[in-house]
Amino acid sequence: VSVLSEADLMKFSIMGGPEIPIQNYLNKLVAMDQIVAVNKRDSFKDVFAQFIKKPVRRVIVIDSTGKLQGIVSRKNILKVFSQSKPEES
């Protein structure tokens, strides 16, 4: 399993053209052990912590069986935090 980003697509298109099979570039993609994933029950605070720990732009969201549920980007996190109400003292 790997992740193919928009940047990967652009780079590979320049390198070999859009007709080259993806399998030719699998060894250049992010490997499964490098993919950052969180559970769909985790909080946005937990996801934010993953962005701080690792230099990633997106975090994969999975359920308890490992099935893909979605993708959270840094932009998504910033949007959630910017729209949240500050806690009252």
mmCIF file of N, CA and C in Angstrom, residues 9-69:
data_model
loop_
_atom_site.group_PDB
_atom_site.id
_atom_site.type_symbol
_atom_site.label_atom_id
_atom_site.label_comp_id
_atom_site.label_asym_id
_atom_site.label_seq_id
_atom_site.Cartn_x
_atom_site.Cartn_y
_atom_site.Cartn_z
ATOM 1 N N LEU A 9 2.199 12.868 -8.885
ATOM 2 C CA LEU A 9 1.666 12.793 -10.252
ATOM 3 C C LEU A 9 2.353 13.777 -11.177
ATOM 4 N N MET A 10 2.532 14.994 -10.713
ATOM 5 C CA MET A 10 3.183 16.015 -11.540
ATOM 6 C C MET A 10 4.623 15.627 -11.849
ATOM 7 N N LYS A 11 5.340 15.167 -10.808
ATOM 8 C CA LYS A 11 6.748 14.792 -10.983
ATOM 9 C C LYS A 11 6.881 13.609 -11.947
ATOM 10 N N PHE A 12 6.049 12.583 -11.767
ATOM 11 C CA PHE A 12 6.145 11.402 -12.617
ATOM 12 C C PHE A 12 5.712 11.701 -14.046
ATOM 13 N N SER A 13 4.752 12.597 -14.225
ATOM 14 C CA SER A 13 4.333 12.979 -15.573
ATOM 15 C C SER A 13 5.468 13.652 -16.320
ATOM 16 N N ILE A 14 6.215 14.479 -15.616
ATOM 17 C CA ILE A 14 7.359 15.150 -16.237
ATOM 18 C C ILE A 14 8.453 14.137 -16.551
ATOM 19 N N MET A 15 8.676 13.196 -15.628
ATOM 20 C CA MET A 15 9.751 12.213 -15.796
ATOM 21 C C MET A 15 9.469 11.220 -16.918
ATOM 22 N N GLY A 16 8.231 10.754 -17.038
ATOM 23 C CA GLY A 16 7.978 9.697 -18.002
ATOM 24 C C GLY A 16 6.723 9.872 -18.822
ATOM 25 N N GLY A 17 5.983 10.913 -18.581
ATOM 26 C CA GLY A 17 4.750 11.126 -19.313
ATOM 27 C C GLY A 17 3.566 10.477 -18.624
ATOM 28 N N PRO A 18 2.374 10.942 -18.934
ATOM 29 C CA PRO A 18 1.171 10.458 -18.251
ATOM 30 C C PRO A 18 0.766 9.029 -18.600
ATOM 31 N N GLU A 19 1.358 8.444 -19.629
ATOM 32 C CA GLU A 19 0.977 7.094 -20.047
ATOM 33 C C GLU A 19 1.768 5.998 -19.335
ATOM 34 N N ILE A 20 2.793 6.370 -18.579
ATOM 35 C CA ILE A 20 3.615 5.388 -17.866
ATOM 36 C C ILE A 20 2.795 4.766 -16.733
ATOM 37 N N PRO A 21 2.776 3.437 -16.597
ATOM 38 C CA PRO A 21 2.019 2.795 -15.515
ATOM 39 C C PRO A 21 2.539 3.195 -14.129
ATOM 40 N N ILE A 22 1.630 3.365 -13.200
ATOM 41 C CA ILE A 22 1.987 3.730 -11.828
ATOM 42 C C ILE A 22 2.956 2.710 -11.235
ATOM 43 N N GLN A 23 2.779 1.440 -11.571
ATOM 44 C CA GLN A 23 3.641 0.397 -10.998
ATOM 45 C C GLN A 23 5.120 0.668 -11.242
ATOM 46 N N ASN A 24 5.444 1.418 -12.297
ATOM 47 C CA ASN A 24 6.842 1.742 -12.583
ATOM 48 C C ASN A 24 7.442 2.671 -11.531
ATOM 49 N N TYR A 25 6.584 3.355 -10.751
ATOM 50 C CA TYR A 25 7.060 4.340 -9.785
ATOM 51 C C TYR A 25 6.749 3.968 -8.334
ATOM 52 N N LEU A 26 6.191 2.785 -8.092
ATOM 53 C CA LEU A 26 5.816 2.405 -6.736
ATOM 54 C C LEU A 26 6.979 2.478 -5.750
ATOM 55 N N ASN A 27 8.168 2.148 -6.205
ATOM 56 C CA ASN A 27 9.327 2.192 -5.301
ATOM 57 C C ASN A 27 9.721 3.614 -4.926
ATOM 58 N N LYS A 28 9.182 4.614 -5.620
ATOM 59 C CA LYS A 28 9.486 6.008 -5.322
ATOM 60 C C LYS A 28 8.409 6.670 -4.456
ATOM 61 N N LEU A 29 7.316 5.967 -4.204
ATOM 62 C CA LEU A 29 6.224 6.518 -3.406
ATOM 63 C C LEU A 29 6.451 6.261 -1.923
ATOM 64 N N VAL A 30 5.650 6.909 -1.108
ATOM 65 C CA VAL A 30 5.727 6.723 0.341
ATOM 66 C C VAL A 30 5.320 5.293 0.675
ATOM 67 N N ALA A 31 6.163 4.602 1.416
ATOM 68 C CA ALA A 31 5.881 3.222 1.802
ATOM 69 C C ALA A 31 4.871 3.189 2.947
ATOM 70 N N MET A 32 4.178 2.072 3.091
ATOM 71 C CA MET A 32 3.141 1.920 4.107
ATOM 72 C C MET A 32 3.654 2.231 5.507
ATOM 73 N N ASP A 33 4.882 1.827 5.812
ATOM 74 C CA ASP A 33 5.401 2.070 7.164
ATOM 75 C C ASP A 33 5.718 3.539 7.426
ATOM 76 N N GLN A 34 5.661 4.375 6.396
ATOM 77 C CA GLN A 34 5.904 5.804 6.560
ATOM 78 C C GLN A 34 4.611 6.621 6.535
ATOM 79 N N ILE A 35 3.497 5.968 6.263
ATOM 80 C CA ILE A 35 2.214 6.667 6.212
ATOM 81 C C ILE A 35 1.731 6.921 7.633
ATOM 82 N N VAL A 36 1.289 8.134 7.885
ATOM 83 C CA VAL A 36 0.773 8.492 9.202
ATOM 84 C C VAL A 36 -0.741 8.316 9.171
ATOM 85 N N ALA A 37 -1.239 7.494 10.093
ATOM 86 C CA ALA A 37 -2.676 7.223 10.143
ATOM 87 C C ALA A 37 -3.196 7.439 11.555
ATOM 88 N N VAL A 38 -4.445 7.880 11.634
ATOM 89 C CA VAL A 38 -5.136 8.045 12.907
ATOM 90 C C VAL A 38 -6.470 7.317 12.813
ATOM 91 N N ASN A 39 -7.034 7.024 13.974
ATOM 92 C CA ASN A 39 -8.344 6.387 14.012
ATOM 93 C C ASN A 39 -9.423 7.447 13.888
ATOM 94 N N LYS A 40 -10.542 7.099 13.290
ATOM 95 C CA LYS A 40 -11.612 8.071 13.086
ATOM 96 C C LYS A 40 -12.192 8.581 14.401
ATOM 97 N N ARG A 41 -11.925 7.900 15.493
ATOM 98 C CA ARG A 41 -12.405 8.334 16.812
ATOM 99 C C ARG A 41 -11.436 9.296 17.506
ATOM 100 N N ASP A 42 -10.243 9.494 16.931
ATOM 101 C CA ASP A 42 -9.276 10.426 17.503
ATOM 102 C C ASP A 42 -9.780 11.865 17.361
ATOM 103 N N SER A 43 -9.320 12.721 18.243
ATOM 104 C CA SER A 43 -9.723 14.132 18.199
ATOM 105 C C SER A 43 -8.829 14.897 17.215
ATOM 106 N N PHE A 44 -9.263 16.095 16.857
ATOM 107 C CA PHE A 44 -8.433 16.933 15.998
ATOM 108 C C PHE A 44 -7.136 17.302 16.722
ATOM 109 N N LYS A 45 -7.182 17.387 18.029
ATOM 110 C CA LYS A 45 -5.974 17.655 18.812
ATOM 111 C C LYS A 45 -4.970 16.516 18.632
ATOM 112 N N ASP A 46 -5.460 15.275 18.623
ATOM 113 C CA ASP A 46 -4.595 14.114 18.391
ATOM 114 C C ASP A 46 -3.981 14.154 16.994
ATOM 115 N N VAL A 47 -4.794 14.524 16.018
ATOM 116 C CA VAL A 47 -4.309 14.603 14.636
ATOM 117 C C VAL A 47 -3.257 15.701 14.520
ATOM 118 N N PHE A 48 -3.536 16.844 15.152
ATOM 119 C CA PHE A 48 -2.586 17.960 15.136
ATOM 120 C C PHE A 48 -1.235 17.507 15.693
ATOM 121 N N ALA A 49 -1.264 16.708 16.747
ATOM 122 C CA ALA A 49 -0.024 16.196 17.346
ATOM 123 C C ALA A 49 0.791 15.397 16.330
ATOM 124 N N GLN A 50 0.104 14.659 15.448
ATOM 125 C CA GLN A 50 0.812 13.893 14.418
ATOM 126 C C GLN A 50 1.528 14.821 13.429
ATOM 127 N N PHE A 51 0.885 15.948 13.103
ATOM 128 C CA PHE A 51 1.523 16.914 12.205
ATOM 129 C C PHE A 51 2.766 17.528 12.853
ATOM 130 N N ILE A 52 2.734 17.686 14.156
ATOM 131 C CA ILE A 52 3.886 18.240 14.868
ATOM 132 C C ILE A 52 5.028 17.221 14.921
ATOM 133 N N LYS A 53 4.691 15.945 15.146
ATOM 134 C CA LYS A 53 5.701 14.891 15.282
ATOM 135 C C LYS A 53 6.385 14.535 13.970
ATOM 136 N N LYS A 54 5.632 14.561 12.883
ATOM 137 C CA LYS A 54 6.160 14.063 11.610
ATOM 138 C C LYS A 54 5.946 15.091 10.503
ATOM 139 N N PRO A 55 6.884 15.181 9.573
ATOM 140 C CA PRO A 55 6.776 16.173 8.490
ATOM 141 C C PRO A 55 5.843 15.695 7.362
ATOM 142 N N VAL A 56 4.555 15.660 7.651
ATOM 143 C CA VAL A 56 3.585 15.216 6.647
ATOM 144 C C VAL A 56 2.605 16.343 6.347
ATOM 145 N N ARG A 57 1.976 16.259 5.201
ATOM 146 C CA ARG A 57 0.973 17.258 4.807
ATOM 147 C C ARG A 57 -0.436 16.754 5.013
ATOM 148 N N ARG A 58 -0.575 15.434 5.034
ATOM 149 C CA ARG A 58 -1.890 14.813 5.204
ATOM 150 C C ARG A 58 -1.772 13.602 6.101
ATOM 151 N N VAL A 59 -2.854 13.319 6.824
ATOM 152 C CA VAL A 59 -2.911 12.155 7.695
ATOM 153 C C VAL A 59 -4.089 11.302 7.236
ATOM 154 N N ILE A 60 -3.852 10.008 7.097
ATOM 155 C CA ILE A 60 -4.885 9.067 6.695
ATOM 156 C C ILE A 60 -5.764 8.751 7.905
ATOM 157 N N VAL A 61 -7.085 8.713 7.706
ATOM 158 C CA VAL A 61 -8.022 8.366 8.776
ATOM 159 C C VAL A 61 -8.597 6.984 8.467
ATOM 160 N N ILE A 62 -8.477 6.087 9.456
ATOM 161 C CA ILE A 62 -8.956 4.719 9.284
ATOM 162 C C ILE A 62 -9.931 4.359 10.402
ATOM 163 N N ASP A 63 -10.686 3.284 10.189
ATOM 164 C CA ASP A 63 -11.558 2.785 11.259
ATOM 165 C C ASP A 63 -10.827 1.670 12.004
ATOM 166 N N SER A 64 -11.518 1.018 12.930
ATOM 167 C CA SER A 64 -10.876 -0.014 13.757
ATOM 168 C C SER A 64 -10.429 -1.238 12.963
ATOM 169 N N THR A 65 -10.950 -1.404 11.746
ATOM 170 C CA THR A 65 -10.540 -2.537 10.912
ATOM 171 C C THR A 65 -9.425 -2.165 9.934
ATOM 172 N N GLY A 66 -9.014 -0.887 9.948
ATOM 173 C CA GLY A 66 -7.974 -0.428 9.040
ATOM 174 C C GLY A 66 -8.504 0.090 7.718
ATOM 175 N N LYS A 67 -9.832 0.152 7.565
ATOM 176 C CA LYS A 67 -10.436 0.631 6.321
ATOM 177 C C LYS A 67 -10.345 2.155 6.245
ATOM 178 N N LEU A 68 -9.954 2.647 5.081
ATOM 179 C CA LEU A 68 -9.824 4.084 4.857
ATOM 180 C C LEU A 68 -11.157 4.793 5.071
ATOM 181 N N GLN A 69 -11.131 5.845 5.877
ATOM 182 C CA GLN A 69 -12.328 6.647 6.146
ATOM 183 C C GLN A 69 -12.206 8.054 5.572
#
